[in-house]
Short mmCIF file of C-alpha atoms and ligand atoms in Angstrom, two decimals:
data_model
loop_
_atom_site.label_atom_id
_atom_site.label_comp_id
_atom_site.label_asym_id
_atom_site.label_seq_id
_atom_site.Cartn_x
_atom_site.Cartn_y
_atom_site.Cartn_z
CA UNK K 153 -3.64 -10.13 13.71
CA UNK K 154 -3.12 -6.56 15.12
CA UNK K 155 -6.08 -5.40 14.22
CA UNK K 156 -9.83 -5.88 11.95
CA UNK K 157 -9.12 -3.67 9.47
CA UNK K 158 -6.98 -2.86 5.89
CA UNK K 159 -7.32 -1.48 3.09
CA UNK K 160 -5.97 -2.34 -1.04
CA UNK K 161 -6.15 0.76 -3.62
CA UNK K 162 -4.96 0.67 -7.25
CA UNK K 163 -3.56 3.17 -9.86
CA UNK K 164 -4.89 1.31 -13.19
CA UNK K 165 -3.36 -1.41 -14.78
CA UNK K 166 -1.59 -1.68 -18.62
CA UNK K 167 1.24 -2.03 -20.68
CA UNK K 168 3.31 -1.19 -17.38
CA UNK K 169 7.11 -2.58 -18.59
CA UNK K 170 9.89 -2.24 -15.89
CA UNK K 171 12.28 -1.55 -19.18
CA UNK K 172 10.66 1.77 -19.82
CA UNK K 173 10.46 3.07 -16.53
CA UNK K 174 13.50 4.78 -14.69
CA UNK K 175 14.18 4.33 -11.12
CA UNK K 176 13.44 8.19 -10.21
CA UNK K 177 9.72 7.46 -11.80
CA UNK K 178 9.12 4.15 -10.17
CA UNK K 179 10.05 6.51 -6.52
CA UNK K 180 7.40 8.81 -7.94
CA UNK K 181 4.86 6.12 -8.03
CA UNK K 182 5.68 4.25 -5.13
CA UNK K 183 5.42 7.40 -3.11
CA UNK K 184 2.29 8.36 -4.62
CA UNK K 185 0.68 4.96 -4.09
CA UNK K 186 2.16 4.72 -0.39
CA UNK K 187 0.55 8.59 0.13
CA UNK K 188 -2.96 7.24 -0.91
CA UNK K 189 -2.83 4.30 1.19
CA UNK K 190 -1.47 5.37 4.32
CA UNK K 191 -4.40 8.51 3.81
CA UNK K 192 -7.21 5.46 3.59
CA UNK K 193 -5.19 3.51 6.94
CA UNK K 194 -5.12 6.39 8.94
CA UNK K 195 -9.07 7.00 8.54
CA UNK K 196 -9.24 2.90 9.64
CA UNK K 197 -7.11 3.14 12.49
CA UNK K 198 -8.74 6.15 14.01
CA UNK K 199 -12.17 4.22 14.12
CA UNK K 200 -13.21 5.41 10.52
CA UNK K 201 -15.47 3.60 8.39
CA UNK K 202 -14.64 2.23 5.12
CA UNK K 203 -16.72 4.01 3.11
CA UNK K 204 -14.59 7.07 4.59
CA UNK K 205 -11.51 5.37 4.15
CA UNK K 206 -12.33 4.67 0.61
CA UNK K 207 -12.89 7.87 -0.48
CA UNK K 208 -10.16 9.44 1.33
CA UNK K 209 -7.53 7.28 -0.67
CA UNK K 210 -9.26 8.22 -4.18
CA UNK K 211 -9.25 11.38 -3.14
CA UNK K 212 -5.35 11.33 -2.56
CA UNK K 213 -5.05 9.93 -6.16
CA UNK K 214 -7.39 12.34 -7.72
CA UNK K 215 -5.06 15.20 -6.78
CA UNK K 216 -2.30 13.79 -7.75
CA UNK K 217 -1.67 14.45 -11.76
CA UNK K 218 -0.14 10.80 -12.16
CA UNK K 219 -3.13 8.58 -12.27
CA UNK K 220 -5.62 9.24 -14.72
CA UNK K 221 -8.65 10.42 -12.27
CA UNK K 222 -9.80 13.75 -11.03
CA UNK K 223 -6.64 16.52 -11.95
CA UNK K 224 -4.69 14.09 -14.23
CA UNK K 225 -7.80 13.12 -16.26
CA UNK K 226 -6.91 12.42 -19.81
CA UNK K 227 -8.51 14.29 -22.76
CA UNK K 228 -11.51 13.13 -24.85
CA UNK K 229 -12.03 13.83 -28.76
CA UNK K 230 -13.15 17.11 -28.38
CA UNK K 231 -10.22 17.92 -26.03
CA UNK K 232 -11.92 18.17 -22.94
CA UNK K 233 -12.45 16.01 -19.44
CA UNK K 234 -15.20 13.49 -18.66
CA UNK K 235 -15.04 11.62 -15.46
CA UNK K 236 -16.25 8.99 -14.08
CA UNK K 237 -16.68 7.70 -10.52
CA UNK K 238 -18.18 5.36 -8.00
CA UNK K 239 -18.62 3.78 -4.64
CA UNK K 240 -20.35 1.31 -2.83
CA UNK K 241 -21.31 0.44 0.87
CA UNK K 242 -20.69 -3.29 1.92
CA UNK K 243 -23.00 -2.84 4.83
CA UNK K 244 -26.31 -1.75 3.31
CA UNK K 245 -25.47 -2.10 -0.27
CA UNK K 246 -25.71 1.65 -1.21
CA UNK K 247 -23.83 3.39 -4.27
CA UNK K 248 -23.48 6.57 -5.69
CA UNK K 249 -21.79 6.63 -9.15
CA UNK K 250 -21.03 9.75 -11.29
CA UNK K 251 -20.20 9.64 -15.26
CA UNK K 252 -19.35 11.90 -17.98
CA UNK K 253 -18.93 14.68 -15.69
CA UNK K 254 -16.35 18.31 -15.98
CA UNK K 255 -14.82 20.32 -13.61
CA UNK K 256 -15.80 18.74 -10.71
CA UNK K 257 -12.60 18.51 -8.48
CA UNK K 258 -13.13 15.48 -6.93
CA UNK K 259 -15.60 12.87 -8.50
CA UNK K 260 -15.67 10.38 -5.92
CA UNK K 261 -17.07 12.72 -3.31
CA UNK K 262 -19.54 13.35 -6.09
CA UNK K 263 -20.72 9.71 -6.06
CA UNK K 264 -20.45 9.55 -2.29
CA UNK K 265 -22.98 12.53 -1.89
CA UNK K 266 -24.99 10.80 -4.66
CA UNK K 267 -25.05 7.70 -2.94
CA UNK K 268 -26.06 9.50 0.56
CA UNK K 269 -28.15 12.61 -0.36
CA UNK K 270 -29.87 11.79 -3.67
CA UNK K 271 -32.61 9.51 -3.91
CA UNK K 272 -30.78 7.75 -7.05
CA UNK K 273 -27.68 5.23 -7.97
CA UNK K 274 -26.36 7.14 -11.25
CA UNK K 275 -25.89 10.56 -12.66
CA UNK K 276 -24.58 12.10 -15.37
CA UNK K 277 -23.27 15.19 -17.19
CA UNK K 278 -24.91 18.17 -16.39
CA UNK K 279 -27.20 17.00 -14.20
CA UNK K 280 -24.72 15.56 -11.93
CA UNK K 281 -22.76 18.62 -12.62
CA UNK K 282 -25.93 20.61 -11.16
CA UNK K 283 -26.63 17.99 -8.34
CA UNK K 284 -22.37 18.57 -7.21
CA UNK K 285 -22.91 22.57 -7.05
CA UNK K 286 -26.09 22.13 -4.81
CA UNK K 287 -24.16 20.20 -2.82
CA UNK K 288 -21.32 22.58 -2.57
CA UNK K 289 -18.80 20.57 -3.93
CA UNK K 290 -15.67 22.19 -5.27
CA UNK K 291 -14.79 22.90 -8.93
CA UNK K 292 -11.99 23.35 -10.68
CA UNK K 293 -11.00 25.28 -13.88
CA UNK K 294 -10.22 23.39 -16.84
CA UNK K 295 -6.61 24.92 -16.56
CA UNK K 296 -6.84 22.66 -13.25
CA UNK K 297 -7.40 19.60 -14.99
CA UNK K 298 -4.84 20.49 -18.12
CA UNK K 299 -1.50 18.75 -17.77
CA UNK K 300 1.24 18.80 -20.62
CA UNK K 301 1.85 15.21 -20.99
CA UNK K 302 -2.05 14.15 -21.59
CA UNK K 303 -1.92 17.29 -24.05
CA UNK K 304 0.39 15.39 -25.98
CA UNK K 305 -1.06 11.79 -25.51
CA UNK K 306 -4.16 13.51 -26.54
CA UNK K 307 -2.37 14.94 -29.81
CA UNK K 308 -1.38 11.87 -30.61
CA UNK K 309 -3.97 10.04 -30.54
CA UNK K 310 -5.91 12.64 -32.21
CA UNK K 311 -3.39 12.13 -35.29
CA UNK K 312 -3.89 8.29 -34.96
CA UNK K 313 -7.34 8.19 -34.67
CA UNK K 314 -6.95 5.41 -31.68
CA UNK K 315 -8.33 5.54 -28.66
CA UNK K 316 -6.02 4.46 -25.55
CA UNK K 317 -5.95 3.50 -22.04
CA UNK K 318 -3.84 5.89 -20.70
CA UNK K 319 -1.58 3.78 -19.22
CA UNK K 320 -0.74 1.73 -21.64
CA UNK K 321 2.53 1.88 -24.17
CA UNK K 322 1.66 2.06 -27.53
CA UNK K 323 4.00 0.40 -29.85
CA UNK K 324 4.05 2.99 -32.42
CA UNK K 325 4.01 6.09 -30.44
CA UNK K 326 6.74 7.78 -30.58
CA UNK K 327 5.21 10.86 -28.90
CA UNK K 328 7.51 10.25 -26.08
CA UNK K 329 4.76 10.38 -23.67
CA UNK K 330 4.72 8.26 -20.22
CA UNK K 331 1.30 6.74 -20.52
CA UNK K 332 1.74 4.30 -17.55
CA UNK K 333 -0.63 6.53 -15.22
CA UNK K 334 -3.92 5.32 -14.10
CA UNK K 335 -7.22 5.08 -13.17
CA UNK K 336 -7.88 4.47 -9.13
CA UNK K 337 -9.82 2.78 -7.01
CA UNK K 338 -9.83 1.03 -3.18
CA UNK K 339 -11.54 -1.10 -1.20
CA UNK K 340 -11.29 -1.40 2.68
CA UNK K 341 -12.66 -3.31 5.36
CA UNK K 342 -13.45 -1.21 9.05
CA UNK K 343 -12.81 -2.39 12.15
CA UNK K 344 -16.84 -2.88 12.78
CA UNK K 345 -16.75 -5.78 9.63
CA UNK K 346 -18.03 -2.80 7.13
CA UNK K 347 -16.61 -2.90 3.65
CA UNK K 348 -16.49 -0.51 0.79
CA UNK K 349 -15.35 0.14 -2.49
CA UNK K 350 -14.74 3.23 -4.84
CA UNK K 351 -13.15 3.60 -8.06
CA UNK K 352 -12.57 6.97 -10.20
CA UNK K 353 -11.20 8.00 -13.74
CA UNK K 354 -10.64 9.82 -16.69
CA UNK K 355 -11.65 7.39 -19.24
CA UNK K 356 -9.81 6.47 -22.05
CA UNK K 357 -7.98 8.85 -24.13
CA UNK K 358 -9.30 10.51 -27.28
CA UNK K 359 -13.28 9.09 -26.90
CA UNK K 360 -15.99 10.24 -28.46
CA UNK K 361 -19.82 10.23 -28.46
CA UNK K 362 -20.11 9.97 -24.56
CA UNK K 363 -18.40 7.00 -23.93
CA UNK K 364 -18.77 5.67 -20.41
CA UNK K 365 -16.50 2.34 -19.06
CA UNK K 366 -16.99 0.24 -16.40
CA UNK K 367 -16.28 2.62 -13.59
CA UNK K 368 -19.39 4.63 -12.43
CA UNK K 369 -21.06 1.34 -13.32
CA UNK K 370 -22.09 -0.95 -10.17
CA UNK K 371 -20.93 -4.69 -10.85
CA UNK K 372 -18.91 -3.62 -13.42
CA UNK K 373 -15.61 -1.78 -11.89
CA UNK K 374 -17.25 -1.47 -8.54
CA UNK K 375 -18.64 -3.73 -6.12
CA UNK K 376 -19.26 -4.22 -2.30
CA UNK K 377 -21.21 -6.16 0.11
CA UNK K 378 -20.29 -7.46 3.51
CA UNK K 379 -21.12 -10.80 3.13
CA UNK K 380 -18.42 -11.25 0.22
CA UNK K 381 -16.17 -8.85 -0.43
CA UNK K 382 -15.58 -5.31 -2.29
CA UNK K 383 -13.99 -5.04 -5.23
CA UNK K 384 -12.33 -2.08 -7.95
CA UNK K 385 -11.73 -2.76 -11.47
CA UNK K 386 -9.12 -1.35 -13.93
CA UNK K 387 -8.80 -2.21 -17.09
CA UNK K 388 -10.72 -1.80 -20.81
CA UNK K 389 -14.26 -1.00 -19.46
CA UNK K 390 -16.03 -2.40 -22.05
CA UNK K 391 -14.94 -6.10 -21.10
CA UNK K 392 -15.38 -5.25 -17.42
CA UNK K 393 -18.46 -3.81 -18.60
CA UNK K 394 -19.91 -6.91 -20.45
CA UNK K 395 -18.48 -9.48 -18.16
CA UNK K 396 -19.61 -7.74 -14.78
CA UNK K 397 -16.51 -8.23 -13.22
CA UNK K 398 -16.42 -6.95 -10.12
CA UNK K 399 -19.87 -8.53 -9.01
CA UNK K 400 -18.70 -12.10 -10.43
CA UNK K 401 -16.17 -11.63 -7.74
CA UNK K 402 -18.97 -11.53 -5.03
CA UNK K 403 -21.41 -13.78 -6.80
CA UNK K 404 -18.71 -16.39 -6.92
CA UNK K 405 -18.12 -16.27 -3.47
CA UNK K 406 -21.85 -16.39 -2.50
CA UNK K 407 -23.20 -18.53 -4.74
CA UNK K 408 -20.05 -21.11 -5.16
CA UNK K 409 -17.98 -21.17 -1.91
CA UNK K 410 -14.92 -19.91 -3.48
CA UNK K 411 -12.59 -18.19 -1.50
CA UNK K 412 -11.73 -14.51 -2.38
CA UNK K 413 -8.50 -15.82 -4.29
CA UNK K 414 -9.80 -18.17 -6.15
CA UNK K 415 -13.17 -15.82 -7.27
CA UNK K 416 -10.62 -13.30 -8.33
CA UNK K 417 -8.55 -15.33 -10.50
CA UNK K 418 -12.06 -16.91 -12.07
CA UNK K 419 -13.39 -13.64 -13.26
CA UNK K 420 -10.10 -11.77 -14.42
CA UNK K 421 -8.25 -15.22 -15.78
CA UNK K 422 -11.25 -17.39 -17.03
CA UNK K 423 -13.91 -14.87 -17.68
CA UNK K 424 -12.55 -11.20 -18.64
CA UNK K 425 -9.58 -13.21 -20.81
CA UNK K 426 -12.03 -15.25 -22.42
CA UNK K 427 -13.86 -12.44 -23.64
CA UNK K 428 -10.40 -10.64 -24.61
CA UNK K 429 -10.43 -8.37 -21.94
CA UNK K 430 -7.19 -7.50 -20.03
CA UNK K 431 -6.59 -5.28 -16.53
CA UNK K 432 -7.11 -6.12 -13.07
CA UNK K 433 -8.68 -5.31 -10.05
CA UNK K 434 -7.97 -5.34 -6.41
CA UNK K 435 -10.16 -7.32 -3.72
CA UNK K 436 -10.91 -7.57 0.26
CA UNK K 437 -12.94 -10.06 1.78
CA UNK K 438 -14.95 -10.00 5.51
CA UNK K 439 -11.82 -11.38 6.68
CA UNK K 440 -9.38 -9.25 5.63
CA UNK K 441 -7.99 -11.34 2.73
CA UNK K 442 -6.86 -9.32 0.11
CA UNK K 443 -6.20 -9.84 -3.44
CA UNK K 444 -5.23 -8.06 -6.12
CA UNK K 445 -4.88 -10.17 -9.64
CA UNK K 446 -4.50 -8.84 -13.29
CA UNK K 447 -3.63 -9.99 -16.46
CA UNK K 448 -2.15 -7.40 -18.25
CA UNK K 449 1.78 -6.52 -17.84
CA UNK K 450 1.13 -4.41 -14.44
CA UNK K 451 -0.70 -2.52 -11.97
CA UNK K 452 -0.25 0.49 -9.74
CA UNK K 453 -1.07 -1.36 -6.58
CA UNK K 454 -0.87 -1.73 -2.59
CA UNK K 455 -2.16 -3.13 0.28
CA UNK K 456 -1.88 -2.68 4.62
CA UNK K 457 -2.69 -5.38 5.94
CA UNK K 458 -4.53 -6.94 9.20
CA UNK K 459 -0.76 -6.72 10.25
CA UNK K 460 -0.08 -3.38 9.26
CA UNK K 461 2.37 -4.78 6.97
CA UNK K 462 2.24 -2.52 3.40
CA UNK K 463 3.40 -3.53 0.26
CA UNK K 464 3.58 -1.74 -3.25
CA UNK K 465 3.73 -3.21 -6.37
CA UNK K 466 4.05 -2.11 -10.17
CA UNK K 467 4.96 -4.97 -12.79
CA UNK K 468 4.26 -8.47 -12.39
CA UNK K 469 5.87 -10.63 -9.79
N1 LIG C 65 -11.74 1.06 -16.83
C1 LIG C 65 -11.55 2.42 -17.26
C2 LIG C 65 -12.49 2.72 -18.40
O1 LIG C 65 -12.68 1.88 -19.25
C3 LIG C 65 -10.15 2.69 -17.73
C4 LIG C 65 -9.06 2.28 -16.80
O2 LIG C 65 -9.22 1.42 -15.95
O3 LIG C 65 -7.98 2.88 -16.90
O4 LIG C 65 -12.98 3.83 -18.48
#
């Protein structure tokens, strides 16, 4: 091994089908993905921690309109943005989580500040809103967060009465609207044997009455402790949410010996599926194993290594 750390982020995971993506879009995404991780890496390699490192790479996603978090939100029923967001430190088992909030430019800094300056786990809505301007973090305009193509997705739904995850194809929609963009997360461990987690979105399109998934939600889509593993969930939140996905991962490992692999596959193949759920997450362990497993059609997803070695992947292998 070159070195103790690396670091895994995703973009969300869906209906992702290599037939309805060109070439030029799957650069697009590859790019973007390789951007986010090599922001994350760089914080590892010069001595950053992971909790740094994992905020840095949702950061890079958040500002980029493809994934479904921070600018490229997608709209809820009453045509605006709710976000969600959260992180977790492996080393002392801190979190900060954000939900249902607007405007705020970058949600996962939100949670981070939550996590480090509040006296609390969880905020929400205008509160949180409040807590982020006393902290002077940065807003946006809603022209910010409006892009054309969630417009549309929004308009559609709207007309359905559905409610999506935005990155999944919908048979029927002939809207003509790329919904393979996602919701983001990472996990990294630091070259002192800290790890972390974060994970930040827009939701699902076209909710109502305050819906909140499984990503501000600790155990949920968001989960890190040293002496396991950390862990970010994509997926339909409300499975993730019931089955506690992304602490099975760790309880697995702690209470049953499994190895990060095998916890992974457990609680997205035996225990999200059995409950109907589908997505993914991505996982590291103390060691530096990483995994990312999912059992829907694809997931925006990468990895560097212990190695330094990177890989990128979409659809299913
Ligand atoms: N898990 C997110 C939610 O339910 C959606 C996603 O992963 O794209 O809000």
């Amino acid at each position: 091994m070159n070195s103790k750390f690396c670091i895994a982020i995703h973009g969300g995971a869906g209906t992702i089908l290599k037939s309805k993506m060109t070439p030029e879009k799957e650069e697009l995404y590859r790019k973007s993905l390789e951007t986010a991780l090599i922001t994350g890496y760089d914080v590892l390699k010069n001595n950053g921690n992971a909790v740094d490192a994992v905020e840095q790479a949702v950061i890079a996603m958040e500002d980029n309109p493809l994934f479904n978090a921070g600018k490229g939100s997608v709209f809820t029923n009453n045509g605006d943005h709710k976000m969600d967001a959260s992180i977790m430190n492996g080393s002392n088992l801190k979190a900060g989580c954000a939900a249902s909030v607007s405007n705020v430019k970058n949600p996962v800094a939100l949670a981070r500040k939550i996590m480090e300056k509040s006296n609390h786990v969880l905020l929400a809505g205008k509160g949180a809103e409040d807590f982020a301007k006393s902290e002077a973090l940065k807003f946006e305009s809603d022209k910010y967060f409006f892009t054309e193509f969630r417009y549309k997705q929004y308009q559609n739904a709207l007309k359905s009465e559905n409610v999506y995850l935005d990155h999944s194809v919908i048979e029927d929609d002939n809207s003509g609207v790329d919904k393979k963009f996602g919701t983001v997360g990472a996990v990294a461990l630091d070259n002192s044997g800290n790890l972390a987690a974060a994970t930040s979105t827009g939701g699902m399109t076209n909710v109502k009455f305050g819906r909140i998934g499984d990503s501000p939600v600790i155990g949920a889509g968001t989960y890190a402790d040293n002496n396991t593993c950390a862990v970010s969930c994509t997926g339909d939140g409300e499975y993730f949410l019931r089955a506690l996905t992304a602490f099975d991962v760790s309880a697995l490992m702690q209470y049953k010996g499994l190895s990060l692999e095998e916890a992974c596959k457990e609680a997205v193949f035996n225990k999200l599926a059995a409950l109907g759920g589908s997505g993914g997450l991505i996982a590291v362990d103390s060691a530096g194993n990483i995994s990312m497993v999912f059992n829907s059609e694809g997931m925006y997803r990468g990895y560097i290594d212990m190695n330094g070695k990177m890989e990128i992947g979409i659809f299913k292998v």
